[in-house]
Coordinates of C-alpha atoms in Angstrom, one line a residue:
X1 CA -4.6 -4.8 -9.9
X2 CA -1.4 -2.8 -8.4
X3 CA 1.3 -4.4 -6.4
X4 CA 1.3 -2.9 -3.1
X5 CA 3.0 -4.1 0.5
X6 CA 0.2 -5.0 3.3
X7 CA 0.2 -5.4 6.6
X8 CA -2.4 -8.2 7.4
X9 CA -1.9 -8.0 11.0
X10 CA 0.0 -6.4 13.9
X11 CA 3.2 -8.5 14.1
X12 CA 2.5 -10.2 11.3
X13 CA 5.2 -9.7 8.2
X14 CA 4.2 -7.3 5.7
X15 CA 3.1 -9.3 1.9
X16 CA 4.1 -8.1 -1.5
X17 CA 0.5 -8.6 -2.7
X18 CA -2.1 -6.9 -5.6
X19 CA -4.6 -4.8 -4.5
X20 CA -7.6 -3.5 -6.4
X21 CA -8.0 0.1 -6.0
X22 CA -11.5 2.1 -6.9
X23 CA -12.1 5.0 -9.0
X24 CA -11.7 8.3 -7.5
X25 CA -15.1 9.1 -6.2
X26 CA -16.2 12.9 -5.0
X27 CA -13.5 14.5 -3.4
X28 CA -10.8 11.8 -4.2
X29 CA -7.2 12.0 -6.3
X30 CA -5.9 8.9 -8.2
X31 CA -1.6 8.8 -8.0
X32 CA 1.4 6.7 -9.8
X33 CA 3.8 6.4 -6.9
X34 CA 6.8 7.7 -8.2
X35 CA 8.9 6.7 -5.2
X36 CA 7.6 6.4 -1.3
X37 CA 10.4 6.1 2.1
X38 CA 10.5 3.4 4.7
X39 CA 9.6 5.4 7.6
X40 CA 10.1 4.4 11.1
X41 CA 6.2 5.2 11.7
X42 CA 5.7 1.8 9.4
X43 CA 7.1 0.0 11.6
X44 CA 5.6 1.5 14.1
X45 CA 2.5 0.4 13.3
X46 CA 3.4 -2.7 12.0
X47 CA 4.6 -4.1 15.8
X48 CA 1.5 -1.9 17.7
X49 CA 3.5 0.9 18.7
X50 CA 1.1 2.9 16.6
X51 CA -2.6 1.6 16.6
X52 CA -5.1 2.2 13.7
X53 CA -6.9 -0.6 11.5
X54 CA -5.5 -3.6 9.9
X55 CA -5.5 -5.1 7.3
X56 CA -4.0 -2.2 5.9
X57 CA -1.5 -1.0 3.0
X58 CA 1.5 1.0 4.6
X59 CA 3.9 3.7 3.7
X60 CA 2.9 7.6 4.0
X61 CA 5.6 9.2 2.7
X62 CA 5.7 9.4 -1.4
X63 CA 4.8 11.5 -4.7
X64 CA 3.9 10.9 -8.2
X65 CA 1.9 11.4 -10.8
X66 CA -2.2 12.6 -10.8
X67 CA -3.9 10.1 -13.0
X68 CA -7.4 10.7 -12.2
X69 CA -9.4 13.5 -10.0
X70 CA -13.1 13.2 -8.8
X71 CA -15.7 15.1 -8.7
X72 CA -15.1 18.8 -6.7
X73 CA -11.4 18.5 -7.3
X74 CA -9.7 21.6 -8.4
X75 CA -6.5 22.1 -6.9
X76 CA -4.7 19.1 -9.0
X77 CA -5.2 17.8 -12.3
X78 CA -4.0 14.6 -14.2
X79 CA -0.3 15.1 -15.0
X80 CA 0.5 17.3 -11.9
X81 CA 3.4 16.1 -9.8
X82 CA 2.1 15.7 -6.1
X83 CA 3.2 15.2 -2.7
X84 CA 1.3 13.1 -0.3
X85 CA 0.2 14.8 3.3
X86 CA -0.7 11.9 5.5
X87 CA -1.9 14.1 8.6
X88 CA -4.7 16.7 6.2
X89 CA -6.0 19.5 8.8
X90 CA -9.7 19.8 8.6
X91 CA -9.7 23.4 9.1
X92 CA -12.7 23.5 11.8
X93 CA -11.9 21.4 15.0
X94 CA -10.8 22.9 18.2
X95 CA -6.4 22.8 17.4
X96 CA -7.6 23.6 13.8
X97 CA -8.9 27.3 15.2
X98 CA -6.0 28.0 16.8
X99 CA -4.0 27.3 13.8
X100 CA -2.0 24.1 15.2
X101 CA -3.0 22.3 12.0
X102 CA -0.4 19.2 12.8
X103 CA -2.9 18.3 15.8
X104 CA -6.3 18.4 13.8
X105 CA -8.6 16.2 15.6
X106 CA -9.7 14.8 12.6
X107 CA -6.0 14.0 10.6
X108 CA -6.2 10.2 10.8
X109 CA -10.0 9.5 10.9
X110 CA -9.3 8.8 7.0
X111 CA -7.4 5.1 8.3
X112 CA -10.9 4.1 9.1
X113 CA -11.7 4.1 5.6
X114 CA -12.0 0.9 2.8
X115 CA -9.2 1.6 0.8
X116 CA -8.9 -1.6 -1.4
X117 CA -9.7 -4.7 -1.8
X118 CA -6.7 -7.7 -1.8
X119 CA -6.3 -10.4 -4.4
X120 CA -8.6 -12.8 -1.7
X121 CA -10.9 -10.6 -1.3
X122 CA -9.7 -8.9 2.3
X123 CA -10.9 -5.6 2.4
X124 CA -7.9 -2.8 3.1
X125 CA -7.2 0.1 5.1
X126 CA -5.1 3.1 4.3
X127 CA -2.4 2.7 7.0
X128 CA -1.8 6.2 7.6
X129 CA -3.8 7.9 4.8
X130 CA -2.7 7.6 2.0
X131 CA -1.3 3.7 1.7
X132 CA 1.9 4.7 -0.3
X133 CA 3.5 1.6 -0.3
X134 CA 2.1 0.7 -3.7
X135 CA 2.6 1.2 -7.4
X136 CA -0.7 3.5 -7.3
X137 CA -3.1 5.0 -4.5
X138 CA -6.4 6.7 -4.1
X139 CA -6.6 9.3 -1.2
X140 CA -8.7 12.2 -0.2
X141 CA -7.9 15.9 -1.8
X142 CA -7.0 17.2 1.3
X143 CA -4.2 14.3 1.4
X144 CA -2.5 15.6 -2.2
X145 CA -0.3 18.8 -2.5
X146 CA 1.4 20.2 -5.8
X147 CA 4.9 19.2 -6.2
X148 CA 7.3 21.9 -5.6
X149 CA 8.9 22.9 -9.1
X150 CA 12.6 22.2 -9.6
X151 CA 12.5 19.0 -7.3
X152 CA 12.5 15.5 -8.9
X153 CA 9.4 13.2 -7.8
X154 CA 11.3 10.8 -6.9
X155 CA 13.5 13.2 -4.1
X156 CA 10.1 14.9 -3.4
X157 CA 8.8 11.6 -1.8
X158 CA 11.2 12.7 1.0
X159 CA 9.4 16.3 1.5
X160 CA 5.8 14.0 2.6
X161 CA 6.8 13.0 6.5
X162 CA 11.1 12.9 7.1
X163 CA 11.9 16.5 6.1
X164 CA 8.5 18.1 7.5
X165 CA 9.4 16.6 10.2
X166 CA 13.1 17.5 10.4
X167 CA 12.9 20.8 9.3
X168 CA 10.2 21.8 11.6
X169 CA 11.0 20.3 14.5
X170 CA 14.0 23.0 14.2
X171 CA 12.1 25.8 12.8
X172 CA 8.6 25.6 14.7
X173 CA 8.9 23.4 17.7
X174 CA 12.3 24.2 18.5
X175 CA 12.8 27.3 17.5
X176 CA 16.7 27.1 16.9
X177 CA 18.1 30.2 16.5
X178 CA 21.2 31.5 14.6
X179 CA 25.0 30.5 16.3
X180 CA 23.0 28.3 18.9
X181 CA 24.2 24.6 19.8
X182 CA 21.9 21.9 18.5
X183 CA 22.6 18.3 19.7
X184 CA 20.9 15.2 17.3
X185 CA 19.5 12.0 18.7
X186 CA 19.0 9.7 16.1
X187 CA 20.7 9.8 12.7
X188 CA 18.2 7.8 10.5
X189 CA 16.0 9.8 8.0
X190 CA 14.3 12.1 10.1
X191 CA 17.8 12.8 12.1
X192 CA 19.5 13.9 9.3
X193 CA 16.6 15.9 7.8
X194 CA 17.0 17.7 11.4
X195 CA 20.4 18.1 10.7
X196 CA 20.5 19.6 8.0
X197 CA 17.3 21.8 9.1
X198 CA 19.6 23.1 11.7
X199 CA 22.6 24.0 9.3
X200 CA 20.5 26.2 7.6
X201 CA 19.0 27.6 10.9
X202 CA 22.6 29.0 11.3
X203 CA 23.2 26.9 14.3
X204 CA 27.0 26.7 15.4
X205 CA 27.9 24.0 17.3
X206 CA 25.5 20.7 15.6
X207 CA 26.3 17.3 17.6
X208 CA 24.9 14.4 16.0
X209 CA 24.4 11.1 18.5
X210 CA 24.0 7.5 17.6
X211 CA 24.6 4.3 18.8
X212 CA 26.1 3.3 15.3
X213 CA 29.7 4.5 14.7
X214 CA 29.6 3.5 11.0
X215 CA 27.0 7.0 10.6
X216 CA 29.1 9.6 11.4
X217 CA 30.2 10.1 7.8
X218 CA 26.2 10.3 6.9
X219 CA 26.0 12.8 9.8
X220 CA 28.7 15.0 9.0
X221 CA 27.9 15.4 5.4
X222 CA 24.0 16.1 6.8
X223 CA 26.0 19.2 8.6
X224 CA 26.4 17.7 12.2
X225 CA 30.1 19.4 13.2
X226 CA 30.4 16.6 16.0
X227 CA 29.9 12.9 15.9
X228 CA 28.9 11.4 19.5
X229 CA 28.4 7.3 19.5
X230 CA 25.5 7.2 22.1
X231 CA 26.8 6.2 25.8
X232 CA 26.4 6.3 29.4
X233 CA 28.5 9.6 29.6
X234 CA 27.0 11.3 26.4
X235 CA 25.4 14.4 28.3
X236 CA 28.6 14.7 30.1
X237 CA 30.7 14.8 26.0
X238 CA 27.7 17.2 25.1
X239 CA 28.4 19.5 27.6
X240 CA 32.6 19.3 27.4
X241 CA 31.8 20.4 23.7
X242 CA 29.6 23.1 24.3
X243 CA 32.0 25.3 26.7
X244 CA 30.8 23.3 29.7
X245 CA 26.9 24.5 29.7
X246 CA 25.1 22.2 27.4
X247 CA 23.5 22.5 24.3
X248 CA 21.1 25.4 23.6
X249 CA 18.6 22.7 21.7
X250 CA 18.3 18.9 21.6
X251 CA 16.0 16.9 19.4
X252 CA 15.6 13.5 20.2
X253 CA 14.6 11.6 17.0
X254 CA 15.0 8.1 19.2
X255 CA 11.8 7.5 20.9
X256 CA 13.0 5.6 23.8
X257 CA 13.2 6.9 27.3
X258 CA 17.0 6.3 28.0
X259 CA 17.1 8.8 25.0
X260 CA 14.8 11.5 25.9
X261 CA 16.2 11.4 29.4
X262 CA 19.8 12.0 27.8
X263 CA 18.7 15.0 25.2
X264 CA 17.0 16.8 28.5
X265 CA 20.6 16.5 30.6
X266 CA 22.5 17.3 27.4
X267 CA 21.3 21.1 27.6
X268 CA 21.9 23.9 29.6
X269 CA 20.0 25.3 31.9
X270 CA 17.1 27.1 30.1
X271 CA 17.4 24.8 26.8
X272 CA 14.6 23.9 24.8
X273 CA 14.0 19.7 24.5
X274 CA 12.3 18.3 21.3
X275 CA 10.7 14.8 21.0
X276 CA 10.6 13.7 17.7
X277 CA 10.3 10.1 18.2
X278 CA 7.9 7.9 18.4
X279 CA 8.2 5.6 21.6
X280 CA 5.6 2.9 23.0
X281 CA 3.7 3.7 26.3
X282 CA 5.9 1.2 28.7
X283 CA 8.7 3.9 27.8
X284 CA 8.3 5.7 31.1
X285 CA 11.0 9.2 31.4
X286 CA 10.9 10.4 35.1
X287 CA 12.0 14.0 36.4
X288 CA 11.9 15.0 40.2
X289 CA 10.2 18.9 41.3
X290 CA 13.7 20.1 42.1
X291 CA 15.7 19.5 38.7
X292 CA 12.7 20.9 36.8
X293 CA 13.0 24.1 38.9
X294 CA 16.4 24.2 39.1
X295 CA 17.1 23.3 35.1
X296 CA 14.3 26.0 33.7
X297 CA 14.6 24.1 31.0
X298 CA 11.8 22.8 28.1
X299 CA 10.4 19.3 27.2
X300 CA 8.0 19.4 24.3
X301 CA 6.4 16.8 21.9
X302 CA 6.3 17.8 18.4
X303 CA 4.1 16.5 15.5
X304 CA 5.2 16.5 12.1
X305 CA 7.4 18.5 12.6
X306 CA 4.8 21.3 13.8
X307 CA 4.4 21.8 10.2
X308 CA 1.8 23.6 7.8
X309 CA 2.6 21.2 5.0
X310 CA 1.2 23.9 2.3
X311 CA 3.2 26.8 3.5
X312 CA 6.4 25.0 4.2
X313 CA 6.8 22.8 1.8
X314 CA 7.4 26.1 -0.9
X315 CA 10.0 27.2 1.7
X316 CA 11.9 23.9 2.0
X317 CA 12.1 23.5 -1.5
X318 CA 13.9 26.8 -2.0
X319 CA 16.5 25.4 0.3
X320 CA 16.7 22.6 -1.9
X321 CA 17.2 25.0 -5.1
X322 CA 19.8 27.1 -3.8
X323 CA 21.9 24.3 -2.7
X324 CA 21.4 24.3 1.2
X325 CA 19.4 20.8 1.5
X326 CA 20.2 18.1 0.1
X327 CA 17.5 15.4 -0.3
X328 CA 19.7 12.8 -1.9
X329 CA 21.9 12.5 1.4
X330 CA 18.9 11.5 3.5
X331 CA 18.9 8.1 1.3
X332 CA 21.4 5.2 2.0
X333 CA 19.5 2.7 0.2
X334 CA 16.7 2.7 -3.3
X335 CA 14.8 -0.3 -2.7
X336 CA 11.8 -2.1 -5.0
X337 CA 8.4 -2.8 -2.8
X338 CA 10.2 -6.2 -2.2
X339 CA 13.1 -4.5 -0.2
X340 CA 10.4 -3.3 2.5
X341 CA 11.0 -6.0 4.5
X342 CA 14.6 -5.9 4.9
X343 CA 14.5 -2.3 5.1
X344 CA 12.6 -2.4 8.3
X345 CA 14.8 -5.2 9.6
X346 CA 17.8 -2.8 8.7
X347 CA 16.1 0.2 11.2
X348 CA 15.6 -2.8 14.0
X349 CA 19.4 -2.8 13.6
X350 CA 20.2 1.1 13.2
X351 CA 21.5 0.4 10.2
X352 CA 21.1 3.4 7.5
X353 CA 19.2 6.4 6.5
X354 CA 16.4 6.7 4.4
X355 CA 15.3 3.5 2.7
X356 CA 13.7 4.9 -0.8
X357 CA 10.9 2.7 -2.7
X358 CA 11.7 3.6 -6.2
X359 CA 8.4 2.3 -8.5

């Protein structure tokens, strides 16, 4: 038996419960968590934002230790320090072939799967993959990357979902280019990974906006230049600080329409739009034929970051060597499996950045 934190049903309050896991089987990696973060995609599909099976075990975003490999597994061996991928690409279906891994077809089919089995007997699910939230975890292969060297497991739990995320949505979907004007809705995890993504981009002008004032020393440290608390006349500040245009880029790390709608006026005309967030589908964002002529501007989604884990990951952590990301300042608060709870109760409130489980 492992401790581990479950979700028994949407709504329903996550339990601090023991799990039994299996052995690996063909194909499979046993892993020690050494730390996993409270992502806001737990809670989104702990209220039904997100939909995939329950009962399930949470968290997707964690590393550790290899104690066990199955059969056919070659690419990690017990002792190796890992980092969990909770969206693996299989390689052959229709976004796979034209190399947009992050939208395999196929990424979360492995949340159908029996994962363990709870203390009564309930059988679990993996909630997205790879059930992190728990002292240990068995996933597929394809779910388990080495650890960058130089990077403590513990910070490396980070690397698994908030700075994919961050750093792509800059470097792949967005595209931000040197001495342009980046604007940053959101500052939990994921906004400050984008932060600091964009500080290394060479951006010039980096606006950070929230609706809490109490973040704007986490943002600044994260690289953000300008600190905007989130209002009815925040694309109008936007554009007064970037010589009366707009921002080249804006990610929206929100999810909510009101937020969206902002990032899109925040630009210029011909800027590039991000969504990071996550929203539900009652979040409608409306645009009229004229304004999307007029504007030229660009609304995409992004997934992950629009990241190939494997080939980014050895690129983010030579940021992280040389000094130009800091992983530490994504985390406000290093929590037991017991401070799960709270922690989502604290991103309810917009309180913080990155909650860490420390096991």
């Amino acid at each position: 038996m492992v401790r581990a934190a479950v979700l028994p049903a949407i709504g329903a309050p996550l339990e601090i419960t023991g799990i039994e896991l299996p052995e690996p089987g063909p194909g499979q990696v046993r892993i020690r968590l050494a730390a996993a973060g409270v992502c806001h995609s737990d809670l989104s599909l702990s209220n039904g934002t997100m939909r995939l099976p329950v009962p399930a075990v949470l968290g997707h975003e964690g590393a550790g230790t290899v104690l066990a490999v199955g059969e056919g597994v070659g690419h990690v061996a017990p002792g190796d320090g890992v980092v969990l991928n909770w969206a693996p690409s299989c390689g052959s279906c229709h976004p796979c072939t034209l190399g947009e891994v992050w939208l395999c077809a196929e990424a979360l089919t492995g949340a159908g799967r029996i994962h363990a089995v709870a203390e009564d007997g309930t059988r679990l699910h993996p909630g997205l993959n790879v059930a992190a939230f728990a002292e240990e975890t068995v996933v597929p292969a394809g779910c388990v990357l080495p650890a960058p060297d130089g990077v403590p497991l513990t910070d490396a739990a980070l690397l698994g979902c908030a700075v994919l995320t961050g750093y792509g949505a800059v470097h792949h979907s967005a595209r931000v280019r040197e001495g342009e004007s980046v604007v940053v809705f959101g500052v939990g995890g994921v906004g400050l990974a984008t932060l600091q993504a964009a500080r290394v981009a060479g951006a010039g002008t980096i606006i950070a906006v929230d609706v809490s004032p109490e973040k704007e020393g986490l943002a600044r440290q994260a690289g953000a230049t300008e600190y905007l608390v989130a209002s009815e006349t925040t694309a109008k500040e936007v554009r007064k600080l970037t010589g009366g245009h707009g921002a080249d880029v804006a990610v929206e790390c929100v999810g909510r329409a009101v937020t969206i709608r902002t990032a899109w006026d925040s630009t210029r005309r011909g800027g590039r739009t991000t969504v990071v967030g996550i929203g539900g589908k009652e979040q409608q964002v409306s645009f009229h034929a004229l304004e999307i002529f007029h504007w030229g501007r660009t609304l995409s989604g992004c997934v992950y970051g629009n990241s190939r884990p494997a080939e980014d990951l050895p690129a983010i952590a030579a940021h992280i060597r040389a000094g130009r990301f800091d992983l530490g300042a994504l985390v406000t608060e290093r929590i037991s499996l017991d401070g799960i709870p709270a922690a989502f109760d604290n991103m309810i409130a917009g309180k913080g950045g990155r909650a860490l489980v420390v096991f």
